[in-house]
Amino acid sequence: MSINQQIKNVQIGFKNNRVQIAVCGAFVNVNCEQHLQAVQELLSGGGRAISIVPEKLQRWDSSLLSFVYEVSLLAQSQHVELDISQLPDNLKELINLANAVDRKPTQQGSSRLGFLEKICKKTIGFLKSTGSVLGFLKEVICSIGRFISFRSVMRRIDFYAALEDCGPKALAIVSLISFLVGLILAFVGAVQLQTFGAQIYVASLVTIGMCRIMGAIMVGIIMAGRTGSSYAATIGTMQVNEELDALQTMGLSKTDFLVLPRMLALILAMPILTMLSDVMGMIGGAFVGIMLIGVPYQEYWKYAFEAFTLKNFLVGIFHGFCFGFIISLCGCYSGLTCGRNADSVGLATTKSVVCAIVWMIVMTGIITVICQELGL
Amino acid sequence: MSEQIKIDVKDLTVGYGDYVLLHDATYQVNSGDIFIIMGGSGCGKSSMLRVLTGLLPPKKGQVSVCGVDLTDASDEDMQTIRRKSGILYQSGALFSSMTLAENIALPLQQYTDYSPAMIRDLAKLKLALVGLKGFDDFYPSEISGGMKKRAGLARALALDPDIVYFDEPSAGLDPISSRNLDDLIVELNRSLGTTIVVVTHELASIFAIGNNSIFLDAASKTILARGDPKELLKNPPNEEVYEFLTRGEKK
Ligand SMILES: Nc1ncnc2c1ncn2[C@@H]1O[C@H](COP(=O)(O)OP(=O)(O)OP(=O)(O)O)[C@@H](O)[C@H]1O
Ligand SMILES: [Mg+2]
């Protein structure tokens, strides 16, 4: 909308300390900010009264309403008399409606905090959340204890459902991704090794890489995105639907009932998926080694099996086991601490995946250091 | 404490974090009452219910249910109270991964030693009592909102509780279902002597079933009025209560 048109819509005059505002023409989609400022300046320049009069006013929309409303607020705050008696009746009614606030919001909106205050708040928040994570961990361990002593209220059917979801249903995606990762690993390795004419060692590279760590990490990332997030979303939605409240008031332990079946299923499935990933990665490597680089079939597998050690394999499986624990913990914790609206379910899902991946990498570091120390 | 008082609330302050919703609330619910907690939207009715059911710790003050102080109750005491109370949530809160019959069987499995066959029969009976005969094997996603509420009620009644809490039982129900639910509540109260606490702002229900009430106010964060809602309408103690009970007529 051009300036010209806006000027046509609002005309401001100043006479005998009285601000005269004429609103004219088709008052639709008018940006009134400048006019408000002009009125304000006139008021601070000694204006004692405001009157708003229509002048050939045709159609009008909320922009006029908002303009009049803002002027009325301005008049109120400056204790200036306001005359809107000549405006159309329906407009006056709407203004009255807007002014008829009977109650102020009881909750204070979040006020701005100083820098130091912000830091303190964040620190306290961090300590509190650490406490609650530790509390959750303790509850989970108690829950596992109850499970071992046959006293948990876990429903077996929940466990089977969770197991089906993170076992058979995950096979295809894990196979595909692992195959491709093996392929990539072999390809990148082969380019370098070929320069020494040592491309035969691609077989060892892929085998050691997949078995020791890559298999577990790939499965971990897939399952964090696929299963951990679904745990968070399911449990978070239960929070929104008050199902968690219902569980609690029935005296059923949330960890027994919701966390335990999911955690057990994932802890059981992860090592198996890791094995599958190892195998598929090796097949992917072989595909590149044999088909593209031209390493003889028997040679390739001979080197591959020579590189395969039980030690590496078990370290990989152990990673898978730990990752299963971490993913289910992060997923369930985010779900249980979810807020009570749809928005927070989304947040919980994101949080579960991010946390799971971060903690998996941290865990990998820890295990690596420990293995180093133990000489594994 | 006398046997007559089921719920005793003293100087209770309800709130989240630093934010106080209500302060210094004191009231009692007698055995056999149909007790209404009313008030405008956002004044903290549901939060009050969460305190009574032990989901939200009070910021200050005492809440005792059936003679047990919730603020320092042992685990066994809590279990006893839970066994004695049933709750119907605003949305029904059925477990979506279970059929209706399994939902109702859950508290029975948790708190009784009945055989599985007996539990199945009881679940069937409770469903029939709320008018859901033959819906045993339906999942919550397969039934309507009103039916979910009724199934939620069947679950709340599974253990023949002494106190039943309702959070907005008639919200989202058509007038007839809402009326039927009211009748069910009164029937429950009359035939079993169940104490009933209802959070609602449905005027028709308030006058039809309530025989005692408190009125919460968001502005002053206190209880503005108490007593039989019909009496309150006759002699309104203040403008807010009158306005509320007459759907916004000014005095
Ligand atoms: N978990 C929470 N954390 C912080 N504030 C909350 C929380 N739950 C509710 N509130 C606040 O408490 C106030 C009262 O909520 P409550 O659900 O008790 O209201 P209500 O009286 O049941 O309202 P309605 O009739 O609309 O159901 C709301 O203004 C809300 O902002
Ligand atoms: Mg509510």
JSON list of C-alpha atoms in Angstrom, two decimals, chain B residues 25-101:
[
{"chain": "B", "resi": 25, "resn": "ALA", "atom": "CA", "xyz": [-7.74, -23.57, 51.06]},
{"chain": "B", "resi": 26, "resn": "THR", "atom": "CA", "xyz": [-9.50, -25.37, 53.89]},
{"chain": "B", "resi": 27, "resn": "TYR", "atom": "CA", "xyz": [-12.47, -27.66, 53.39]},
{"chain": "B", "resi": 28, "resn": "GLN", "atom": "CA", "xyz": [-13.84, -31.08, 54.18]},
{"chain": "B", "resi": 29, "resn": "VAL", "atom": "CA", "xyz": [-15.66, -33.69, 52.18]},
{"chain": "B", "resi": 30, "resn": "ASN", "atom": "CA", "xyz": [-18.00, -35.85, 54.22]},
{"chain": "B", "resi": 31, "resn": "SER", "atom": "CA", "xyz": [-18.66, -39.49, 53.61]},
{"chain": "B", "resi": 32, "resn": "GLY", "atom": "CA", "xyz": [-21.51, -39.94, 51.14]},
{"chain": "B", "resi": 33, "resn": "ASP", "atom": "CA", "xyz": [-21.28, -36.42, 49.72]},
{"chain": "B", "resi": 34, "resn": "ILE", "atom": "CA", "xyz": [-21.43, -35.52, 46.08]},
{"chain": "B", "resi": 35, "resn": "PHE", "atom": "CA", "xyz": [-18.91, -32.75, 46.33]},
{"chain": "B", "resi": 36, "resn": "ILE", "atom": "CA", "xyz": [-18.51, -30.26, 43.50]},
{"chain": "B", "resi": 37, "resn": "ILE", "atom": "CA", "xyz": [-15.35, -28.29, 42.83]},
{"chain": "B", "resi": 38, "resn": "MET", "atom": "CA", "xyz": [-16.37, -25.45, 40.55]},
{"chain": "B", "resi": 39, "resn": "GLY", "atom": "CA", "xyz": [-14.88, -22.26, 39.21]},
{"chain": "B", "resi": 40, "resn": "GLY", "atom": "CA", "xyz": [-13.88, -20.55, 36.01]},
{"chain": "B", "resi": 41, "resn": "SER", "atom": "CA", "xyz": [-11.52, -22.00, 33.45]},
{"chain": "B", "resi": 42, "resn": "GLY", "atom": "CA", "xyz": [-7.91, -22.07, 34.58]},
{"chain": "B", "resi": 43, "resn": "CYS", "atom": "CA", "xyz": [-8.62, -21.44, 38.26]},
{"chain": "B", "resi": 44, "resn": "GLY", "atom": "CA", "xyz": [-6.95, -24.70, 39.26]},
{"chain": "B", "resi": 45, "resn": "LYS", "atom": "CA", "xyz": [-9.75, -27.23, 39.58]},
{"chain": "B", "resi": 46, "resn": "SER", "atom": "CA", "xyz": [-7.87, -30.00, 37.83]},
{"chain": "B", "resi": 47, "resn": "SER", "atom": "CA", "xyz": [-4.77, -29.11, 39.80]},
{"chain": "B", "resi": 48, "resn": "MET", "atom": "CA", "xyz": [-6.76, -29.38, 43.03]},
{"chain": "B", "resi": 49, "resn": "LEU", "atom": "CA", "xyz": [-7.88, -32.83, 41.95]},
{"chain": "B", "resi": 50, "resn": "ARG", "atom": "CA", "xyz": [-4.27, -33.75, 41.19]},
{"chain": "B", "resi": 51, "resn": "VAL", "atom": "CA", "xyz": [-3.38, -32.80, 44.74]},
{"chain": "B", "resi": 52, "resn": "LEU", "atom": "CA", "xyz": [-6.24, -34.83, 46.22]},
{"chain": "B", "resi": 53, "resn": "THR", "atom": "CA", "xyz": [-5.20, -37.88, 44.22]},
{"chain": "B", "resi": 54, "resn": "GLY", "atom": "CA", "xyz": [-1.57, -37.55, 45.19]},
{"chain": "B", "resi": 55, "resn": "LEU", "atom": "CA", "xyz": [-0.26, -36.66, 41.75]},
{"chain": "B", "resi": 56, "resn": "LEU", "atom": "CA", "xyz": [0.83, -33.15, 42.67]},
{"chain": "B", "resi": 57, "resn": "PRO", "atom": "CA", "xyz": [2.51, -32.55, 46.00]},
{"chain": "B", "resi": 58, "resn": "PRO", "atom": "CA", "xyz": [0.99, -29.62, 47.90]},
{"chain": "B", "resi": 59, "resn": "LYS", "atom": "CA", "xyz": [3.19, -26.57, 48.24]},
{"chain": "B", "resi": 60, "resn": "LYS", "atom": "CA", "xyz": [1.96, -26.04, 51.77]},
{"chain": "B", "resi": 61, "resn": "GLY", "atom": "CA", "xyz": [-0.67, -27.39, 54.10]},
{"chain": "B", "resi": 62, "resn": "GLN", "atom": "CA", "xyz": [-2.20, -30.77, 54.75]},
{"chain": "B", "resi": 63, "resn": "VAL", "atom": "CA", "xyz": [-4.38, -33.12, 52.77]},
{"chain": "B", "resi": 64, "resn": "SER", "atom": "CA", "xyz": [-5.71, -36.24, 54.37]},
{"chain": "B", "resi": 65, "resn": "VAL", "atom": "CA", "xyz": [-7.79, -38.80, 52.57]},
{"chain": "B", "resi": 66, "resn": "CYS", "atom": "CA", "xyz": [-9.55, -41.50, 54.62]},
{"chain": "B", "resi": 67, "resn": "GLY", "atom": "CA", "xyz": [-7.56, -40.38, 57.61]},
{"chain": "B", "resi": 68, "resn": "VAL", "atom": "CA", "xyz": [-4.17, -40.73, 55.94]},
{"chain": "B", "resi": 69, "resn": "ASP", "atom": "CA", "xyz": [-2.03, -37.63, 55.53]},
{"chain": "B", "resi": 70, "resn": "LEU", "atom": "CA", "xyz": [-0.89, -37.60, 51.89]},
{"chain": "B", "resi": 71, "resn": "THR", "atom": "CA", "xyz": [2.16, -35.46, 52.58]},
{"chain": "B", "resi": 72, "resn": "ASP", "atom": "CA", "xyz": [3.90, -38.10, 54.66]},
{"chain": "B", "resi": 73, "resn": "ALA", "atom": "CA", "xyz": [2.11, -41.31, 53.83]},
{"chain": "B", "resi": 74, "resn": "SER", "atom": "CA", "xyz": [4.05, -44.55, 53.65]},
{"chain": "B", "resi": 75, "resn": "ASP", "atom": "CA", "xyz": [3.96, -46.66, 50.51]},
{"chain": "B", "resi": 76, "resn": "GLU", "atom": "CA", "xyz": [1.49, -49.10, 52.05]},
{"chain": "B", "resi": 77, "resn": "ASP", "atom": "CA", "xyz": [-0.82, -46.27, 53.09]},
{"chain": "B", "resi": 78, "resn": "MET", "atom": "CA", "xyz": [-0.66, -44.87, 49.58]},
{"chain": "B", "resi": 79, "resn": "GLN", "atom": "CA", "xyz": [-1.55, -48.29, 48.15]},
{"chain": "B", "resi": 80, "resn": "THR", "atom": "CA", "xyz": [-4.53, -48.56, 50.49]},
{"chain": "B", "resi": 81, "resn": "ILE", "atom": "CA", "xyz": [-5.78, -45.14, 49.47]},
{"chain": "B", "resi": 82, "resn": "ARG", "atom": "CA", "xyz": [-5.29, -45.95, 45.80]},
{"chain": "B", "resi": 83, "resn": "ARG", "atom": "CA", "xyz": [-7.25, -49.12, 46.21]},
{"chain": "B", "resi": 84, "resn": "LYS", "atom": "CA", "xyz": [-10.04, -47.14, 47.80]},
{"chain": "B", "resi": 85, "resn": "SER", "atom": "CA", "xyz": [-10.24, -44.45, 45.14]},
{"chain": "B", "resi": 86, "resn": "GLY", "atom": "CA", "xyz": [-11.20, -44.43, 41.50]},
{"chain": "B", "resi": 87, "resn": "ILE", "atom": "CA", "xyz": [-10.52, -41.59, 39.10]},
{"chain": "B", "resi": 88, "resn": "LEU", "atom": "CA", "xyz": [-12.18, -40.62, 35.85]},
{"chain": "B", "resi": 89, "resn": "TYR", "atom": "CA", "xyz": [-9.87, -38.33, 33.93]},
{"chain": "B", "resi": 90, "resn": "GLN", "atom": "CA", "xyz": [-10.90, -35.48, 31.68]},
{"chain": "B", "resi": 91, "resn": "SER", "atom": "CA", "xyz": [-10.02, -37.52, 28.58]},
{"chain": "B", "resi": 92, "resn": "GLY", "atom": "CA", "xyz": [-10.81, -40.99, 29.91]},
{"chain": "B", "resi": 93, "resn": "ALA", "atom": "CA", "xyz": [-7.09, -41.89, 29.97]},
{"chain": "B", "resi": 94, "resn": "LEU", "atom": "CA", "xyz": [-7.62, -45.45, 28.80]},
{"chain": "B", "resi": 95, "resn": "PHE", "atom": "CA", "xyz": [-4.45, -47.30, 27.87]},
{"chain": "B", "resi": 96, "resn": "SER", "atom": "CA", "xyz": [-4.49, -47.31, 24.12]},
{"chain": "B", "resi": 97, "resn": "SER", "atom": "CA", "xyz": [-2.48, -50.50, 23.74]},
{"chain": "B", "resi": 98, "resn": "MET", "atom": "CA", "xyz": [-5.09, -52.56, 25.61]},
{"chain": "B", "resi": 99, "resn": "THR", "atom": "CA", "xyz": [-8.66, -53.54, 24.93]},
{"chain": "B", "resi": 100, "resn": "LEU", "atom": "CA", "xyz": [-11.39, -52.16, 27.15]},
{"chain": "B", "resi": 101, "resn": "ALA", "atom": "CA", "xyz": [-11.62, -55.41, 29.10]}
]
